[in-house]
Amino acid sequence: MTDRPKRHDDDVIVCRCEDVTLGEIRRLISEGYHTIDEIKRISRAGMGQCQGRTCRHLIARELARALGVPQEEVEMPMFRPPTRPVLLSTIARGEGDE
Amino acid sequence: MNRKSADIVVIGGGVVGCATAFELARLGCKNVVLVERNTIASGSTGRCGAGVRQQFGTELNCVLAREAVRIFEHMDEYLDYEPGVEFRQSGYLMLAYSDQQWEQFQRNVELERSLDIDVKMLTPEGAREIVPFLDLEGMVGATFCQTDGHANPFHTAFAYAQAAKRLGAEILTHTSVMDIEVENNKIQAVVTDKGRIATSAVVNCAGAYSAKIAKMAGIDLPVWGERHQILITEPVEAMMGPMVISFHHDFYCQQTPHGSFIMGIGMPGEPKSFNIRSSVDFLEGMANTVMKILPPLGNLRVVRQWAGLYDMSPDAQPILGECPPIEGFYNANGFSGHGFMVSPIVGQAMAELIILGKSSVDISKLDAGRFERGELVFEPAVVG
Ligand SMILES: Cc1cc2nc3c(=O)[nH]c(=O)nc-3n(C[C@H](O)[C@H](O)[C@H](O)COP(=O)(O)OP(=O)(O)OC[C@H]3O[C@@H](n4cnc5c(N)ncnc54)[C@H](O)[C@@H]3O)c2cc1C
């Protein structure tokens, strides 16, 4: 693990579904994980109930800062279906959408 | 790119490429370069169910899986990986739905036991003792192996990649292999979009894209992509230990340590392709099947579905080893849906073969030449 000076907002929760802090995101970036997809895969940020609706933008901002690029240049991961969590039993009844 | 030459270039940063690069470095090869066009674990590895089982119908598959399990069991120390690869031995419960299938399972168990793999034969009621909410309709019997399990595929690939780097291997991500230079049937160089790497040996670990890589060296490799879909639910309290698998329904389902259920089902008639889009009919087929076999799971919400590619070979078995007539061209691909589980031993065997000329587990039957010789090794037990 890389030693990184602690910053005042390191404890801020970035991904509420999976409980991932800004400090953890910063640590992963400093360890060389430089895409949202990689950060998601290693930390679970963005894999929870809300599928990264908020945290992907926060992570993108942090990556942009760390890498010194405009935020638009940070590649966004694909949204994977379904758009909202849906019960298996609902799908089995063929109702597709709640 | 500052490096212009390598002893060996490993193509593909999935779990197989990363394990191979690490084992090569561990055997003392100082100048290994791994080339990955995207990021580590961005291919099938990062999309897979990551189940690890030793219950197979051919001796070679049983042995490969057994040796892989022995490595998984102490992988965190072996690779000095602090986050851990989350290997859990919560078993595989395999369900049989016809007499013919049950006979095959019994033959498999006999084989497995002879190879020191501890597998139990169970009645449907016995299976229910392991998964209490299992629906028994139509089930003839089941087999259970406690030392089977699963690991985290991202962490496994990252662990190998980091360990390889510590031993001096270079890992180039966001770098695509565009061509392979061959002269007099000898590898000369790997050409990437970031520059040329002079080398005399290449290991083709490009998963479903392996035929494209082989073609660059003038080799026709019978490997193709086939889409397989999978979904994950919201996390809930631990309620199911083992991976539950049924060849009859072409189905598998397992609860991860994180609490989510992960499940997949084969879609009949899936064409050869590089398509990784998800489909609605998969969701429906999946939901109907899982509610038949594991009814309470109907109450769970699906949070995400995705698809990945199986790298299929004509006999659904891996293609491992050097590929004549091209000297220095090695394959480690064609895993046909069970490549994650054998990756630790495949990495070792490939490195031994390349550096020492011989591997401790005999993989010579899995060479690419078997298709021409007509010596296919059919595995009766594949799923999903
Ligand atoms: C839905 C699903 C479920 C599965 N479940 C299981 C399971 O439970 N257990 C199990 O053991 N296996 C499972 N598998 C199979 C498993 O995912 C694969 O066998 C395994 O990941 C293969 O690893 P690999 O490293 O060979 O391939 P990959 O992980 O696909 O890696 C190949 C890499 O090569 C790169 N590449 C391709 N072309 C180029 C190029 N020109 N230049 C540079 N790089 C290139 C790709 O970007 C990719 O990262 C499953 C697969 C799927 C799709």
mmCIF file of N, CA, C and O in Angstrom, chain A residues 1 17-18 27-28 31-44 46-53 75 78-96 98, chain B residues 39-43 46-47 81-83 152 154-155 158 162 165 173-174 231-235 256 258 260 263 276 278 280 283-284 286-288 290-291 297-307:
data_model
loop_
_atom_site.group_PDB
_atom_site.id
_atom_site.type_symbol
_atom_site.label_atom_id
_atom_site.label_comp_id
_atom_site.label_asym_id
_atom_site.label_seq_id
_atom_site.Cartn_x
_atom_site.Cartn_y
_atom_site.Cartn_z
ATOM 1 N N MET A 1 0.798 -1.217 0.000
ATOM 2 C CA MET A 1 0.000 0.000 0.000
ATOM 3 C C MET A 1 0.828 1.263 0.000
ATOM 4 O O MET A 1 1.804 1.371 0.722
ATOM 5 N N CYS A 17 -23.939 3.040 -1.431
ATOM 6 C CA CYS A 17 -24.419 1.645 -1.465
ATOM 7 C C CYS A 17 -23.357 0.688 -0.936
ATOM 8 O O CYS A 17 -23.650 -0.276 -0.260
ATOM 9 N N GLU A 18 -22.112 0.939 -1.296
ATOM 10 C CA GLU A 18 -21.062 -0.022 -0.966
ATOM 11 C C GLU A 18 -20.074 0.544 0.052
ATOM 12 O O GLU A 18 -19.042 -0.062 0.330
ATOM 13 N N ARG A 27 -6.558 6.462 -2.828
ATOM 14 C CA ARG A 27 -5.489 5.470 -2.676
ATOM 15 C C ARG A 27 -5.382 4.607 -3.938
ATOM 16 O O ARG A 27 -4.295 4.368 -4.460
ATOM 17 N N LEU A 28 -6.542 4.173 -4.459
ATOM 18 C CA LEU A 28 -6.523 3.325 -5.656
ATOM 19 C C LEU A 28 -5.932 4.083 -6.839
ATOM 20 O O LEU A 28 -5.151 3.529 -7.616
ATOM 21 N N GLU A 31 -2.367 4.105 -6.602
ATOM 22 C CA GLU A 31 -1.767 2.788 -6.884
ATOM 23 C C GLU A 31 -1.800 2.447 -8.376
ATOM 24 O O GLU A 31 -1.372 1.366 -8.785
ATOM 25 N N GLY A 32 -2.363 3.348 -9.167
ATOM 26 C CA GLY A 32 -2.294 3.141 -10.617
ATOM 27 C C GLY A 32 -3.586 2.679 -11.260
ATOM 28 O O GLY A 32 -3.600 2.326 -12.437
ATOM 29 N N TYR A 33 -4.692 2.630 -10.518
ATOM 30 C CA TYR A 33 -5.977 2.280 -11.135
ATOM 31 C C TYR A 33 -6.579 3.568 -11.693
ATOM 32 O O TYR A 33 -7.078 4.401 -10.948
ATOM 33 N N HIS A 34 -6.495 3.738 -12.997
ATOM 34 C CA HIS A 34 -6.790 5.033 -13.590
ATOM 35 C C HIS A 34 -8.047 5.061 -14.457
ATOM 36 O O HIS A 34 -8.200 5.936 -15.298
ATOM 37 N N THR A 35 -8.933 4.085 -14.318
ATOM 38 C CA THR A 35 -10.221 4.167 -15.009
ATOM 39 C C THR A 35 -11.329 3.862 -14.003
ATOM 40 O O THR A 35 -11.109 3.168 -13.003
ATOM 41 N N ILE A 36 -12.526 4.402 -14.286
ATOM 42 C CA ILE A 36 -13.651 4.167 -13.375
ATOM 43 C C ILE A 36 -13.949 2.673 -13.303
ATOM 44 O O ILE A 36 -14.254 2.143 -12.240
ATOM 45 N N ASP A 37 -13.842 1.994 -14.429
ATOM 46 C CA ASP A 37 -14.113 0.557 -14.443
ATOM 47 C C ASP A 37 -13.185 -0.206 -13.503
ATOM 48 O O ASP A 37 -13.627 -1.063 -12.743
ATOM 49 N N GLU A 38 -11.891 0.112 -13.559
ATOM 50 C CA GLU A 38 -10.955 -0.590 -12.672
ATOM 51 C C GLU A 38 -11.270 -0.308 -11.203
ATOM 52 O O GLU A 38 -11.242 -1.208 -10.358
ATOM 53 N N ILE A 39 -11.566 0.959 -10.916
ATOM 54 C CA ILE A 39 -11.846 1.344 -9.530
ATOM 55 C C ILE A 39 -13.105 0.646 -9.040
ATOM 56 O O ILE A 39 -13.176 0.144 -7.922
ATOM 57 N N LYS A 40 -14.088 0.541 -9.934
ATOM 58 C CA LYS A 40 -15.331 -0.165 -9.604
ATOM 59 C C LYS A 40 -15.037 -1.637 -9.302
ATOM 60 O O LYS A 40 -15.502 -2.191 -8.313
ATOM 61 N N ARG A 41 -14.204 -2.244 -10.152
ATOM 62 C CA ARG A 41 -13.963 -3.681 -10.001
ATOM 63 C C ARG A 41 -13.221 -4.002 -8.717
ATOM 64 O O ARG A 41 -13.422 -5.046 -8.117
ATOM 65 N N ILE A 42 -12.340 -3.095 -8.301
ATOM 66 C CA ILE A 42 -11.531 -3.441 -7.132
ATOM 67 C C ILE A 42 -12.197 -2.988 -5.832
ATOM 68 O O ILE A 42 -12.026 -3.615 -4.800
ATOM 69 N N SER A 43 -12.998 -1.910 -5.886
ATOM 70 C CA SER A 43 -13.554 -1.375 -4.636
ATOM 71 C C SER A 43 -15.050 -1.637 -4.475
ATOM 72 O O SER A 43 -15.601 -1.419 -3.415
ATOM 73 N N ARG A 44 -15.720 -2.066 -5.530
ATOM 74 C CA ARG A 44 -17.169 -2.241 -5.610
ATOM 75 C C ARG A 44 -17.917 -0.914 -5.745
ATOM 76 O O ARG A 44 -19.156 -0.909 -5.823
ATOM 77 N N GLY A 46 -20.023 1.745 -7.078
ATOM 78 C CA GLY A 46 -20.862 1.783 -8.273
ATOM 79 C C GLY A 46 -21.517 0.451 -8.590
ATOM 80 O O GLY A 46 -22.236 0.324 -9.574
ATOM 81 N N MET A 47 -21.264 -0.582 -7.758
ATOM 82 C CA MET A 47 -21.853 -1.897 -8.046
ATOM 83 C C MET A 47 -23.132 -2.137 -7.241
ATOM 84 O O MET A 47 -23.739 -3.190 -7.350
ATOM 85 N N GLY A 48 -23.522 -1.183 -6.400
ATOM 86 C CA GLY A 48 -24.650 -1.443 -5.496
ATOM 87 C C GLY A 48 -26.002 -1.157 -6.122
ATOM 88 O O GLY A 48 -26.132 -1.043 -7.338
ATOM 89 N N GLN A 49 -26.985 -1.041 -5.237
ATOM 90 C CA GLN A 49 -28.379 -0.819 -5.627
ATOM 91 C C GLN A 49 -28.551 0.265 -6.691
ATOM 92 O O GLN A 49 -29.307 0.113 -7.627
ATOM 93 N N CYS A 50 -27.845 1.399 -6.513
ATOM 94 C CA CYS A 50 -28.134 2.538 -7.390
ATOM 95 C C CYS A 50 -27.274 2.496 -8.647
ATOM 96 O O CYS A 50 -27.433 3.323 -9.543
ATOM 97 N N GLN A 51 -26.337 1.507 -8.706
ATOM 98 C CA GLN A 51 -25.543 1.325 -9.918
ATOM 99 C C GLN A 51 -24.719 2.558 -10.290
ATOM 100 O O GLN A 51 -24.533 2.864 -11.470
ATOM 101 N N GLY A 52 -24.252 3.272 -9.273
ATOM 102 C CA GLY A 52 -23.272 4.326 -9.528
ATOM 103 C C GLY A 52 -23.828 5.647 -10.016
ATOM 104 O O GLY A 52 -23.100 6.453 -10.578
ATOM 105 N N ARG A 53 -25.109 5.844 -9.795
ATOM 106 C CA ARG A 53 -25.730 7.059 -10.310
ATOM 107 C C ARG A 53 -25.016 8.336 -9.820
ATOM 108 O O ARG A 53 -24.846 9.287 -10.567
ATOM 109 N N GLU A 75 -13.336 8.364 -19.112
ATOM 110 C CA GLU A 75 -14.308 7.475 -19.760
ATOM 111 C C GLU A 75 -15.317 6.934 -18.751
ATOM 112 O O GLU A 75 -14.945 6.410 -17.709
ATOM 113 N N MET A 78 -20.213 1.747 -18.920
ATOM 114 C CA MET A 78 -21.540 1.525 -19.481
ATOM 115 C C MET A 78 -22.534 1.296 -18.343
ATOM 116 O O MET A 78 -22.206 0.664 -17.351
ATOM 117 N N PHE A 79 -23.749 1.808 -18.490
ATOM 118 C CA PHE A 79 -24.807 1.407 -17.564
ATOM 119 C C PHE A 79 -25.256 0.011 -17.947
ATOM 120 O O PHE A 79 -25.508 -0.262 -19.115
ATOM 121 N N ARG A 80 -25.340 -0.874 -16.963
ATOM 122 C CA ARG A 80 -25.796 -2.220 -17.272
ATOM 123 C C ARG A 80 -27.242 -2.373 -16.837
ATOM 124 O O ARG A 80 -27.623 -1.904 -15.781
ATOM 125 N N PRO A 81 -28.066 -3.025 -17.673
ATOM 126 C CA PRO A 81 -29.475 -3.162 -17.337
ATOM 127 C C PRO A 81 -29.652 -4.061 -16.108
ATOM 128 O O PRO A 81 -28.739 -4.786 -15.783
ATOM 129 N N PRO A 82 -30.807 -4.097 -15.435
ATOM 130 C CA PRO A 82 -31.958 -3.216 -15.658
ATOM 131 C C PRO A 82 -31.697 -1.815 -15.099
ATOM 132 O O PRO A 82 -30.826 -1.658 -14.274
ATOM 133 N N THR A 83 -32.456 -0.827 -15.539
ATOM 134 C CA THR A 83 -32.198 0.543 -15.066
ATOM 135 C C THR A 83 -32.574 0.711 -13.600
ATOM 136 O O THR A 83 -31.993 1.512 -12.903
ATOM 137 N N ARG A 84 -33.597 -0.031 -13.144
ATOM 138 C CA ARG A 84 -33.922 -0.052 -11.719
ATOM 139 C C ARG A 84 -33.944 -1.500 -11.254
ATOM 140 O O ARG A 84 -34.329 -2.372 -12.023
ATOM 141 N N PRO A 85 -33.571 -1.766 -9.965
ATOM 142 C CA PRO A 85 -33.631 -3.154 -9.497
ATOM 143 C C PRO A 85 -35.033 -3.719 -9.686
ATOM 144 O O PRO A 85 -36.010 -3.040 -9.389
ATOM 145 N N VAL A 86 -35.126 -4.951 -10.181
ATOM 146 C CA VAL A 86 -36.445 -5.531 -10.438
ATOM 147 C C VAL A 86 -36.482 -6.966 -9.898
ATOM 148 O O VAL A 86 -35.500 -7.689 -9.978
ATOM 149 N N LEU A 87 -37.631 -7.340 -9.297
ATOM 150 C CA LEU A 87 -37.754 -8.659 -8.683
ATOM 151 C C LEU A 87 -37.674 -9.769 -9.719
ATOM 152 O O LEU A 87 -38.276 -9.672 -10.789
ATOM 153 N N LEU A 88 -36.968 -10.850 -9.374
ATOM 154 C CA LEU A 88 -36.919 -12.017 -10.268
ATOM 155 C C LEU A 88 -38.324 -12.546 -10.519
ATOM 156 O O LEU A 88 -38.662 -12.935 -11.637
ATOM 157 N N SER A 89 -39.167 -12.548 -9.481
ATOM 158 C CA SER A 89 -40.522 -13.091 -9.657
ATOM 159 C C SER A 89 -41.322 -12.227 -10.639
ATOM 160 O O SER A 89 -42.144 -12.734 -11.391
ATOM 161 N N THR A 90 -41.078 -10.936 -10.641
ATOM 162 C CA THR A 90 -41.757 -10.056 -11.599
ATOM 163 C C THR A 90 -41.323 -10.395 -13.022
ATOM 164 O O THR A 90 -42.143 -10.488 -13.932
ATOM 165 N N ILE A 91 -40.031 -10.619 -13.177
ATOM 166 C CA ILE A 91 -39.529 -10.970 -14.509
ATOM 167 C C ILE A 91 -40.114 -12.310 -14.943
ATOM 168 O O ILE A 91 -40.543 -12.482 -16.076
ATOM 169 N N ALA A 92 -40.177 -13.265 -14.016
ATOM 170 C CA ALA A 92 -40.664 -14.608 -14.354
ATOM 171 C C ALA A 92 -42.123 -14.549 -14.797
ATOM 172 O O ALA A 92 -42.557 -15.323 -15.634
ATOM 173 N N ARG A 93 -42.881 -13.614 -14.245
ATOM 174 C CA ARG A 93 -44.280 -13.479 -14.673
ATOM 175 C C ARG A 93 -44.380 -12.789 -16.018
ATOM 176 O O ARG A 93 -45.470 -12.589 -16.543
ATOM 177 N N GLY A 94 -43.226 -12.378 -16.546
ATOM 178 C CA GLY A 94 -43.229 -11.785 -17.878
ATOM 179 C C GLY A 94 -43.672 -10.341 -17.883
ATOM 180 O O GLY A 94 -44.070 -9.799 -18.893
ATOM 181 N N GLU A 95 -43.570 -9.692 -16.699
ATOM 182 C CA GLU A 95 -44.029 -8.301 -16.646
ATOM 183 C C GLU A 95 -42.893 -7.332 -16.955
ATOM 184 O O GLU A 95 -43.097 -6.129 -17.000
ATOM 185 N N GLY A 96 -41.714 -7.881 -17.120
ATOM 186 C CA GLY A 96 -40.564 -7.102 -17.573
ATOM 187 C C GLY A 96 -40.276 -5.868 -16.744
ATOM 188 O O GLY A 96 -39.320 -5.831 -16.001
ATOM 189 N N GLU A 98 -41.417 -3.011 -13.841
ATOM 190 C CA GLU A 98 -42.311 -2.925 -12.676
ATOM 191 C C GLU A 98 -43.402 -1.888 -12.867
ATOM 192 O O GLU A 98 -43.164 -0.819 -13.393
ATOM 193 N N THR B 39 -7.870 -2.790 -20.031
ATOM 194 C CA THR B 39 -7.270 -2.840 -18.696
ATOM 195 C C THR B 39 -7.256 -4.298 -18.231
ATOM 196 O O THR B 39 -7.912 -5.152 -18.829
ATOM 197 N N ILE B 40 -6.529 -4.563 -17.135
ATOM 198 C CA ILE B 40 -6.467 -5.928 -16.592
ATOM 199 C C ILE B 40 -7.884 -6.382 -16.208
ATOM 200 O O ILE B 40 -8.647 -5.617 -15.614
ATOM 201 N N ALA B 41 -8.229 -7.602 -16.592
ATOM 202 C CA ALA B 41 -9.536 -8.216 -16.267
ATOM 203 C C ALA B 41 -10.719 -7.542 -16.969
ATOM 204 O O ALA B 41 -11.849 -7.654 -16.525
ATOM 205 N N SER B 42 -10.458 -6.848 -18.066
ATOM 206 C CA SER B 42 -11.559 -6.192 -18.771
ATOM 207 C C SER B 42 -12.277 -7.142 -19.730
ATOM 208 O O SER B 42 -13.352 -6.837 -20.227
ATOM 209 N N GLY B 43 -11.702 -8.302 -20.004
ATOM 210 C CA GLY B 43 -12.324 -9.272 -20.912
ATOM 211 C C GLY B 43 -13.226 -10.233 -20.152
ATOM 212 O O GLY B 43 -13.923 -9.840 -19.210
ATOM 213 N N GLY B 46 -13.219 -10.492 -16.104
ATOM 214 C CA GLY B 46 -13.997 -9.567 -15.288
ATOM 215 C C GLY B 46 -15.489 -9.742 -15.448
ATOM 216 O O GLY B 46 -16.273 -9.007 -14.853
ATOM 217 N N ARG B 47 -15.911 -10.693 -16.247
ATOM 218 C CA ARG B 47 -17.337 -10.898 -16.503
ATOM 219 C C ARG B 47 -17.792 -12.272 -16.052
ATOM 220 O O ARG B 47 -18.930 -12.651 -16.275
ATOM 221 N N TYR B 81 -0.688 -10.856 -1.685
ATOM 222 C CA TYR B 81 -1.721 -9.908 -2.097
ATOM 223 C C TYR B 81 -2.598 -9.562 -0.906
ATOM 224 O O TYR B 81 -3.413 -10.376 -0.460
ATOM 225 N N GLU B 82 -2.436 -8.357 -0.400
ATOM 226 C CA GLU B 82 -3.077 -7.988 0.855
ATOM 227 C C GLU B 82 -4.605 -7.950 0.807
ATOM 228 O O GLU B 82 -5.258 -8.468 1.705
ATOM 229 N N PRO B 83 -5.225 -7.390 -0.220
ATOM 230 C CA PRO B 83 -6.696 -7.386 -0.202
ATOM 231 C C PRO B 83 -7.293 -8.801 -0.208
ATOM 232 O O PRO B 83 -8.412 -8.992 0.247
ATOM 233 N N ASN B 152 -12.690 -14.185 -6.153
ATOM 234 C CA ASN B 152 -13.011 -12.908 -6.793
ATOM 235 C C ASN B 152 -12.138 -12.767 -8.042
ATOM 236 O O ASN B 152 -10.917 -12.712 -7.944
ATOM 237 N N PHE B 154 -11.626 -10.331 -10.221
ATOM 238 C CA PHE B 154 -10.842 -9.099 -10.374
ATOM 239 C C PHE B 154 -9.589 -9.202 -9.515
ATOM 240 O O PHE B 154 -8.475 -8.977 -9.979
ATOM 241 N N HIS B 155 -9.814 -9.550 -8.235
ATOM 242 C CA HIS B 155 -8.673 -9.600 -7.327
ATOM 243 C C HIS B 155 -7.659 -10.659 -7.758
ATOM 244 O O HIS B 155 -6.458 -10.464 -7.627
ATOM 245 N N PHE B 158 -5.733 -9.104 -10.657
ATOM 246 C CA PHE B 158 -4.884 -8.012 -10.162
ATOM 247 C C PHE B 158 -3.732 -8.568 -9.329
ATOM 248 O O PHE B 158 -2.611 -8.065 -9.379
ATOM 249 N N GLN B 162 0.063 -7.760 -10.216
ATOM 250 C CA GLN B 162 0.958 -7.027 -9.303
ATOM 251 C C GLN B 162 2.174 -7.855 -8.939
ATOM 252 O O GLN B 162 3.295 -7.351 -8.877
ATOM 253 N N LYS B 165 4.608 -7.893 -11.758
ATOM 254 C CA LYS B 165 5.350 -6.622 -11.830
ATOM 255 C C LYS B 165 6.472 -6.589 -10.799
ATOM 256 O O LYS B 165 7.583 -6.153 -11.102
ATOM 257 N N THR B 173 -0.876 -1.795 -20.416
ATOM 258 C CA THR B 173 -2.315 -1.774 -20.664
ATOM 259 C C THR B 173 -2.598 -0.712 -21.733
ATOM 260 O O THR B 173 -1.705 0.046 -22.107
ATOM 261 N N HIS B 174 -3.820 -0.673 -22.204
ATOM 262 C CA HIS B 174 -4.211 0.258 -23.282
ATOM 263 C C HIS B 174 -3.256 0.150 -24.470
ATOM 264 O O HIS B 174 -2.885 1.142 -25.076
ATOM 265 N N LEU B 231 -26.353 -12.595 -14.305
ATOM 266 C CA LEU B 231 -26.927 -11.471 -13.567
ATOM 267 C C LEU B 231 -26.559 -11.555 -12.099
ATOM 268 O O LEU B 231 -26.124 -12.595 -11.610
ATOM 269 N N ILE B 232 -26.754 -10.444 -11.409
ATOM 270 C CA ILE B 232 -26.458 -10.410 -9.978
ATOM 271 C C ILE B 232 -27.602 -9.703 -9.269
ATOM 272 O O ILE B 232 -28.209 -8.776 -9.814
ATOM 273 N N THR B 233 -27.929 -10.184 -8.065
ATOM 274 C CA THR B 233 -29.028 -9.595 -7.306
ATOM 275 C C THR B 233 -28.496 -8.669 -6.220
ATOM 276 O O THR B 233 -27.295 -8.612 -5.973
ATOM 277 N N GLU B 234 -29.428 -8.013 -5.564
ATOM 278 C CA GLU B 234 -29.080 -7.242 -4.368
ATOM 279 C C GLU B 234 -28.485 -8.212 -3.332
ATOM 280 O O GLU B 234 -28.797 -9.392 -3.353
ATOM 281 N N PRO B 235 -27.636 -7.702 -2.427
ATOM 282 C CA PRO B 235 -27.084 -8.589 -1.400
ATOM 283 C C PRO B 235 -28.110 -8.882 -0.306
ATOM 284 O O PRO B 235 -28.888 -8.004 0.053
ATOM 285 N N THR B 256 -22.500 -14.933 -3.364
ATOM 286 C CA THR B 256 -21.122 -14.471 -3.162
ATOM 287 C C THR B 256 -20.919 -14.091 -1.692
ATOM 288 O O THR B 256 -21.888 -13.879 -0.971
ATOM 289 N N HIS B 258 -20.217 -11.424 -0.549
ATOM 290 C CA HIS B 258 -20.794 -10.105 -0.380
ATOM 291 C C HIS B 258 -22.306 -10.176 -0.157
ATOM 292 O O HIS B 258 -22.927 -9.211 0.287
ATOM 293 N N SER B 260 -24.704 -11.039 -2.533
ATOM 294 C CA SER B 260 -25.457 -11.053 -3.779
ATOM 295 C C SER B 260 -25.511 -12.474 -4.333
ATOM 296 O O SER B 260 -24.579 -13.237 -4.158
ATOM 297 N N MET B 263 -25.947 -15.564 -11.057
ATOM 298 C CA MET B 263 -26.490 -16.748 -11.748
ATOM 299 C C MET B 263 -26.445 -16.590 -13.264
ATOM 300 O O MET B 263 -26.479 -15.473 -13.783
ATOM 301 N N ILE B 276 -21.422 -8.764 -26.892
ATOM 302 C CA ILE B 276 -21.547 -8.844 -25.429
ATOM 303 C C ILE B 276 -22.687 -7.961 -24.919
ATOM 304 O O ILE B 276 -22.635 -7.416 -23.821
ATOM 305 N N SER B 278 -26.518 -7.465 -23.451
ATOM 306 C CA SER B 278 -27.442 -8.268 -22.648
ATOM 307 C C SER B 278 -28.780 -8.353 -23.358
ATOM 308 O O SER B 278 -29.114 -7.476 -24.144
ATOM 309 N N VAL B 280 -33.177 -9.372 -23.026
ATOM 310 C CA VAL B 280 -34.320 -9.523 -22.131
ATOM 311 C C VAL B 280 -34.734 -10.992 -22.025
ATOM 312 O O VAL B 280 -35.128 -11.465 -20.957
ATOM 313 N N LEU B 283 -33.041 -12.714 -19.218
ATOM 314 C CA LEU B 283 -33.616 -12.391 -17.904
ATOM 315 C C LEU B 283 -34.820 -13.277 -17.625
ATOM 316 O O LEU B 283 -34.968 -13.828 -16.534
ATOM 317 N N GLU B 284 -35.685 -13.420 -18.640
ATOM 318 C CA GLU B 284 -36.904 -14.214 -18.441
ATOM 319 C C GLU B 284 -36.582 -15.685 -18.227
ATOM 320 O O GLU B 284 -37.086 -16.322 -17.307
ATOM 321 N N MET B 286 -33.833 -16.984 -17.213
ATOM 322 C CA MET B 286 -33.121 -17.106 -15.958
ATOM 323 C C MET B 286 -34.089 -17.090 -14.781
ATOM 324 O O MET B 286 -34.047 -17.940 -13.891
ATOM 325 N N ALA B 287 -35.000 -16.099 -14.788
ATOM 326 C CA ALA B 287 -35.943 -15.931 -13.681
ATOM 327 C C ALA B 287 -36.837 -17.165 -13.558
ATOM 328 O O ALA B 287 -37.055 -17.685 -12.458
ATOM 329 N N ASN B 288 -37.318 -17.670 -14.691
ATOM 330 C CA ASN B 288 -38.196 -18.841 -14.651
ATOM 331 C C ASN B 288 -37.470 -20.057 -14.100
ATOM 332 O O ASN B 288 -38.002 -20.792 -13.276
ATOM 333 N N VAL B 290 -34.635 -20.229 -12.213
ATOM 334 C CA VAL B 290 -34.178 -20.141 -10.823
ATOM 335 C C VAL B 290 -35.358 -20.284 -9.870
ATOM 336 O O VAL B 290 -35.257 -20.888 -8.804
ATOM 337 N N MET B 291 -36.544 -19.782 -10.279
ATOM 338 C CA MET B 291 -37.697 -19.906 -9.393
ATOM 339 C C MET B 291 -38.229 -21.324 -9.323
ATOM 340 O O MET B 291 -38.877 -21.705 -8.361
ATOM 341 N N LEU B 297 -35.699 -17.394 -4.202
ATOM 342 C CA LEU B 297 -34.885 -16.356 -4.834
ATOM 343 C C LEU B 297 -35.726 -15.419 -5.701
ATOM 344 O O LEU B 297 -35.267 -14.357 -6.105
ATOM 345 N N GLY B 298 -36.984 -15.794 -5.956
ATOM 346 C CA GLY B 298 -37.898 -14.903 -6.672
ATOM 347 C C GLY B 298 -38.086 -13.578 -5.953
ATOM 348 O O GLY B 298 -38.416 -12.566 -6.564
ATOM 349 N N ASN B 299 -37.853 -13.584 -4.641
ATOM 350 C CA ASN B 299 -38.035 -12.356 -3.861
ATOM 351 C C ASN B 299 -36.854 -11.402 -3.952
ATOM 352 O O ASN B 299 -36.855 -10.354 -3.306
ATOM 353 N N LEU B 300 -35.833 -11.782 -4.706
ATOM 354 C CA LEU B 300 -34.649 -10.925 -4.795
ATOM 355 C C LEU B 300 -34.739 -10.024 -6.017
ATOM 356 O O LEU B 300 -35.284 -10.390 -7.042
ATOM 357 N N ARG B 301 -34.152 -8.863 -5.885
ATOM 358 C CA ARG B 301 -34.129 -7.924 -7.002
ATOM 359 C C ARG B 301 -32.837 -8.055 -7.795
ATOM 360 O O ARG B 301 -31.750 -8.138 -7.216
ATOM 361 N N VAL B 302 -32.978 -8.050 -9.098
ATOM 362 C CA VAL B 302 -31.812 -8.050 -9.982
ATOM 363 C C VAL B 302 -31.267 -6.631 -10.023
ATOM 364 O O VAL B 302 -32.009 -5.701 -10.315
ATOM 365 N N VAL B 303 -29.974 -6.450 -9.716
ATOM 366 C CA VAL B 303 -29.439 -5.094 -9.835
ATOM 367 C C VAL B 303 -28.648 -4.889 -11.124
ATOM 368 O O VAL B 303 -28.471 -3.764 -11.579
ATOM 369 N N ARG B 304 -28.171 -5.993 -11.710
ATOM 370 C CA ARG B 304 -27.299 -5.786 -12.869
ATOM 371 C C ARG B 304 -27.266 -7.070 -13.692
ATOM 372 O O ARG B 304 -27.241 -8.159 -13.149
ATOM 373 N N GLN B 305 -27.281 -6.949 -14.985
ATOM 374 C CA GLN B 305 -27.044 -8.105 -15.839
ATOM 375 C C GLN B 305 -25.980 -7.712 -16.860
ATOM 376 O O GLN B 305 -25.838 -6.531 -17.192
ATOM 377 N N TRP B 306 -25.208 -8.684 -17.299
ATOM 378 C CA TRP B 306 -24.202 -8.383 -18.303
ATOM 379 C C TRP B 306 -23.896 -9.648 -19.088
ATOM 380 O O TRP B 306 -24.486 -10.698 -18.836
ATOM 381 N N ALA B 307 -22.993 -9.543 -20.030
ATOM 382 C CA ALA B 307 -22.635 -10.703 -20.845
ATOM 383 C C ALA B 307 -21.137 -10.702 -21.075
ATOM 384 O O ALA B 307 -20.474 -9.669 -20.970
#
